[in-house]
Coordinates of C-alpha atoms and ligand atoms in Angstrom, one line a residue:
M909 CA 138.8 141.5 90.9
E910 CA 140.2 138.2 91.2
A911 CA 138.7 137.4 94.4
V912 CA 135.2 137.8 93.0
L913 CA 135.9 135.4 90.2
E914 CA 137.4 132.9 92.7
I915 CA 134.5 133.0 95.0
Q916 CA 132.0 132.7 92.0
E917 CA 133.8 129.6 90.8
V918 CA 133.6 128.3 94.4
L919 CA 129.7 129.0 94.6
R920 CA 129.1 127.5 91.2
T921 CA 130.8 124.5 92.2
S922 CA 128.7 124.2 95.3
G923 CA 131.9 124.8 97.4
R924 CA 131.7 126.2 101.0
I925 CA 132.6 129.7 102.5
T926 CA 133.7 130.3 106.2
V927 CA 133.6 133.8 107.6
L928 CA 135.1 134.8 110.8
T929 CA 134.1 138.1 112.1
G930 CA 135.3 140.4 115.0
A931 CA 134.5 143.7 116.7
G932 CA 135.4 145.7 113.4
I933 CA 132.1 144.5 111.7
S934 CA 130.2 146.2 114.4
A935 CA 132.0 149.3 115.0
E936 CA 129.9 151.2 112.3
S937 CA 127.1 150.3 114.2
G938 CA 128.5 152.2 117.1
I939 CA 129.9 149.3 119.4
A940 CA 133.4 150.1 120.5
T941 CA 136.2 147.6 119.3
F942 CA 138.7 146.3 121.7
R943 CA 142.1 147.6 120.7
G944 CA 143.2 150.6 119.1
D945 CA 142.3 154.3 120.1
G946 CA 139.2 154.4 122.3
G947 CA 139.0 150.6 122.3
L948 CA 137.5 148.9 125.5
W949 CA 140.9 147.8 126.4
D950 CA 141.9 151.3 126.9
K951 CA 139.3 152.2 129.4
Y952 CA 139.2 148.7 131.2
K953 CA 141.9 146.1 132.4
I954 CA 141.2 142.7 130.9
E955 CA 142.3 141.1 134.5
D956 CA 139.5 143.5 136.2
V957 CA 136.6 142.6 133.9
A958 CA 137.2 139.7 131.5
T959 CA 138.7 136.6 133.7
P960 CA 137.2 134.1 136.1
E961 CA 139.5 135.3 138.9
A962 CA 137.9 139.0 138.3
F963 CA 134.5 137.7 138.9
K964 CA 135.4 135.7 142.0
R965 CA 137.1 139.1 143.3
N966 CA 134.6 141.6 142.4
P967 CA 131.4 140.1 140.9
E968 CA 129.6 143.3 140.8
L969 CA 132.4 145.2 138.8
V970 CA 132.4 142.4 136.1
L971 CA 128.5 141.9 135.9
E972 CA 128.3 145.7 135.5
F973 CA 130.9 145.8 132.8
Y974 CA 128.8 143.3 130.8
N975 CA 125.3 145.0 131.8
M976 CA 126.5 148.3 130.3
R977 CA 127.4 146.5 127.0
R978 CA 123.9 144.6 127.2
R979 CA 122.3 147.9 127.6
Q980 CA 124.1 149.3 124.4
L981 CA 122.7 146.6 122.4
L982 CA 119.1 148.4 122.8
N983 CA 120.6 151.6 121.0
V984 CA 122.4 149.8 117.9
K985 CA 121.4 148.5 114.9
P986 CA 123.0 146.1 112.5
N987 CA 125.0 148.0 109.5
P988 CA 125.3 147.0 105.8
A989 CA 128.1 144.5 106.6
H990 CA 125.9 142.4 108.9
F991 CA 123.2 142.5 106.1
A992 CA 125.5 141.2 103.6
L993 CA 126.4 138.3 105.5
A994 CA 122.6 137.7 106.0
R995 CA 122.2 137.8 102.2
L996 CA 125.0 135.5 101.5
E997 CA 123.6 132.9 103.9
E998 CA 120.1 133.3 102.0
A999 CA 122.0 132.4 98.7
V1000 CA 124.2 129.6 99.7
R1001 CA 122.5 128.4 103.0
D1002 CA 124.3 125.9 104.9
R1003 CA 127.4 126.2 102.7
L1004 CA 128.1 129.3 104.7
T1005 CA 129.6 129.0 108.2
L1006 CA 129.5 132.2 110.1
I1007 CA 131.8 132.2 113.1
T1008 CA 131.9 135.5 115.2
Q1009 CA 134.0 136.5 118.1
N1010 CA 131.4 139.2 119.1
V1011 CA 129.0 138.7 121.6
D1012 CA 126.4 141.1 120.4
D1013 CA 123.5 140.0 118.7
L1014 CA 123.7 142.0 115.5
H1015 CA 124.3 139.3 113.0
E1016 CA 121.0 137.5 114.1
R1017 CA 119.1 141.0 113.9
A1018 CA 120.3 141.3 110.4
G1019 CA 119.0 138.1 109.5
S1020 CA 121.6 135.4 109.9
N1021 CA 120.2 132.3 111.2
R1022 CA 123.3 129.9 111.8
V1023 CA 125.8 132.0 113.8
L1024 CA 128.8 130.6 115.8
H1025 CA 129.4 132.5 118.8
M1026 CA 132.8 131.3 119.7
H1027 CA 133.1 134.0 122.7
G1028 CA 129.3 133.7 124.2
E1029 CA 126.5 135.9 123.9
L1030 CA 125.4 139.2 125.8
T1031 CA 121.8 138.1 125.6
Q1032 CA 122.2 135.0 127.6
A1033 CA 123.2 134.3 131.3
R1034 CA 124.8 131.0 132.4
C1035 CA 124.3 129.3 135.9
T1036 CA 127.8 129.1 137.9
S1037 CA 127.0 125.8 139.2
C1038 CA 125.0 123.6 136.6
S1039 CA 125.9 125.7 133.6
Q1040 CA 122.4 126.0 132.4
V1041 CA 122.1 128.8 129.8
V1042 CA 118.7 130.9 129.5
P1043 CA 117.9 133.9 127.4
W1044 CA 118.6 137.1 129.3
T1045 CA 117.7 140.8 128.1
G1046 CA 118.0 142.7 131.4
D1047 CA 120.8 143.3 133.8
I1048 CA 122.4 140.3 136.0
S1049 CA 122.8 141.0 139.5
V1050 CA 124.5 139.3 142.2
T1051 CA 121.2 138.2 143.8
D1052 CA 119.8 136.7 140.5
R1053 CA 119.5 132.9 140.8
C1054 CA 119.4 129.6 138.4
E1055 CA 115.7 128.8 137.8
S1056 CA 116.9 125.1 138.2
C1057 CA 119.5 124.9 140.9
G1058 CA 119.2 128.1 142.7
E1059 CA 123.0 129.2 142.3
A1060 CA 124.4 132.3 141.1
L1061 CA 124.3 133.6 137.5
R1062 CA 127.1 135.1 135.2
P1063 CA 127.1 136.4 131.6
H1064 CA 127.3 133.5 129.0
I1065 CA 130.8 134.8 127.7
V1066 CA 133.8 133.3 127.5
W1067 CA 136.5 135.0 129.6
F1068 CA 140.3 135.1 129.2
G1069 CA 141.7 131.7 130.5
E1070 CA 138.4 130.0 129.5
V1071 CA 137.8 127.6 126.5
P1072 CA 135.8 129.1 123.4
F1073 CA 132.7 127.5 122.2
H1074 CA 132.2 125.4 119.1
L1075 CA 136.2 124.3 119.1
E1076 CA 135.5 120.6 119.1
T1077 CA 133.3 120.0 115.9
E1078 CA 131.8 123.1 114.2
I1079 CA 134.8 125.2 113.9
P1080 CA 137.3 122.5 112.6
Q1081 CA 134.6 121.3 110.1
A1082 CA 134.3 124.9 109.0
L1083 CA 138.1 125.4 108.2
E1084 CA 137.5 122.7 105.7
A1085 CA 135.9 125.3 103.5
E1086 CA 137.2 126.4 100.1
I1087 CA 137.1 130.0 101.4
F1088 CA 138.1 131.7 104.6
M1089 CA 137.3 135.3 105.2
A1090 CA 138.0 137.2 108.1
V1091 CA 136.2 140.5 108.7
G1092 CA 137.1 143.3 111.2
T1093 CA 139.4 141.2 113.5
S1094 CA 142.8 142.4 114.6
G1095 CA 144.1 138.6 114.7
S1096 CA 145.4 138.9 118.1
V1097 CA 143.3 136.5 120.2
Y1098 CA 143.9 132.8 119.7
P1099 CA 142.4 130.4 119.1
A1100 CA 140.5 132.7 116.4
A1101 CA 143.8 134.3 115.2
G1102 CA 145.1 130.8 114.2
M1103 CA 142.1 130.1 112.2
V1104 CA 143.7 131.8 108.8
L1105 CA 147.0 129.8 109.2
E1106 CA 144.9 126.4 109.5
A1107 CA 143.1 127.6 106.4
K1108 CA 146.3 128.3 104.5
L1109 CA 147.6 125.1 105.8
R1110 CA 145.0 123.4 104.1
Q1111 CA 145.3 125.4 100.9
K1112 CA 142.3 127.5 101.2
L1113 CA 141.6 130.5 99.7
T1114 CA 141.8 133.5 102.3
I1115 CA 140.2 137.1 102.3
E1116 CA 140.8 139.9 104.7
V1117 CA 138.3 142.7 105.2
N1118 CA 139.8 145.4 107.5
L1119 CA 140.3 149.1 107.6
E1120 CA 144.1 148.7 108.1
A1121 CA 146.7 145.8 108.0
S1122 CA 146.1 143.3 111.2
E1123 CA 148.7 140.8 112.8
N1124 CA 147.5 138.3 110.4
T1125 CA 147.7 140.3 107.1
P1126 CA 150.6 138.3 105.6
F1127 CA 148.7 135.1 105.8
F1128 CA 145.8 136.3 103.5
D1129 CA 145.6 135.9 100.0
H1130 CA 143.5 138.9 99.2
H1131 CA 142.7 142.3 101.3
L1132 CA 139.7 144.5 100.9
R1133 CA 140.8 147.7 102.9
G1134 CA 138.1 150.0 104.1
P1135 CA 134.9 150.2 106.5
A1136 CA 133.4 146.8 106.3
G1137 CA 130.1 148.4 106.1
V1138 CA 131.2 149.8 102.7
V1139 CA 133.4 147.1 101.2
L1140 CA 131.7 144.0 102.4
P1141 CA 128.2 144.6 100.8
E1142 CA 130.0 145.5 97.4
F1143 CA 132.1 142.5 97.5
I1144 CA 129.4 140.1 98.4
D1145 CA 126.7 141.7 96.1
A1146 CA 129.3 141.3 93.1
C1147 CA 130.3 137.6 94.2
L1148 CA 126.6 136.9 94.2
A1149 CA 125.7 138.5 90.9
T1150 CA 126.1 135.5 88.6
H1151 CA 124.6 132.9 91.6
K1152 CA 121.5 131.4 90.9
Ligands
OAD38 P1 140.0 144.2 118.0 O1 139.3 145.2 118.7 O2 141.0 143.4 118.6 O3 140.2 144.5 116.5 C1 139.1 145.1 115.7 C2 139.5 145.0 114.3 O4 138.5 145.7 113.6 C3 141.0 145.9 113.9 O5 141.8 145.1 113.2 C4 140.5 147.1 113.2 O6 141.4 147.6 112.2 C5 139.5 146.7 112.5 N1 138.2 147.6 112.2 C6 137.8 148.5 113.0 N2 136.7 149.1 112.6 C7 136.7 148.6 111.3 C8 135.6 148.7 110.3 N3 134.6 149.6 110.3 N4 135.6 148.0 109.2 C9 136.4 147.0 109.1 N5 137.4 146.6 110.1 C10 137.5 147.6 111.1 O7 138.6 143.0 117.9 P2 138.8 141.8 117.5 O8 139.7 141.1 116.8 O9 137.1 141.3 117.4 O10 137.6 138.6 123.4 O11 139.1 141.0 119.4 C11 139.1 139.6 119.5 C12 138.6 139.6 120.8 O12 139.7 140.4 121.7 C13 137.4 139.6 121.5 O13 136.4 138.6 120.8 C14 137.6 140.1 122.7 C15 138.8 140.7 122.7 O14 139.4 140.7 124.0 C16 137.3 138.4 124.7 O15 136.6 139.3 125.2 C17 137.3 137.0 125.0

């Protein structure tokens, strides 16, 4: 396949790869995506659970939404797509940048060491006042307090209307990579959705892995259609077959 040859050439010449993942990569692990039938945004309204205003209005409801999702992490495991990206990192080291919109920890549990969580992480809590971030595995309650300043805690999650993480330095640098690949994302939430266009404007090679066409499909040079847990390992292993 042409895309495999192009990636092999980039790897041979010490080029860089950036991979953006979305909810679709964790779907085969049993974590619901946001959009489409049975998606989280079918069951909950964004404005009730995923905005700073919602947290001010009803902190218990917002905390429970994320507590439920944090508890779910105990019952899910990384799937072959997460492991394939960990193998890619092992092979090319810091020439891979993995950016995820996901707040689960499945990339880390599969062995990826360098993950940019642009929408935050369920396994961390943040102080609403001094912004200190601490590891957090249990529920967050309205009575939990920051160890440093004594103020209330919130999930370390980027809500709608807030600015995603790593936009200043790491992500712009990553978009200079020779290859931009997006896996399991609908391309409907910016700024992540705009990354493929930025990569295209810089004349980079772009590859989409998705079950079906996304909003951004026209901007990708190559399309790998099917479940990420099947097509991504096959593709990455083929790309790495000639890599020493
Ligand atoms: P979406 O739920 O919008 O899209 C999931 C995408 O994954 C769709 O394009 C599906 O076709 C695809 N998909 C589903 N199962 C798949 C599989 N097994 N293999 C490959 N592809 C599959 O999720 P995101 O694009 O990640 O933000 O959503 C972006 C952001 O919107 C999220 O980070 C979240 C949400 O609102 C915040 O909460 C800030």
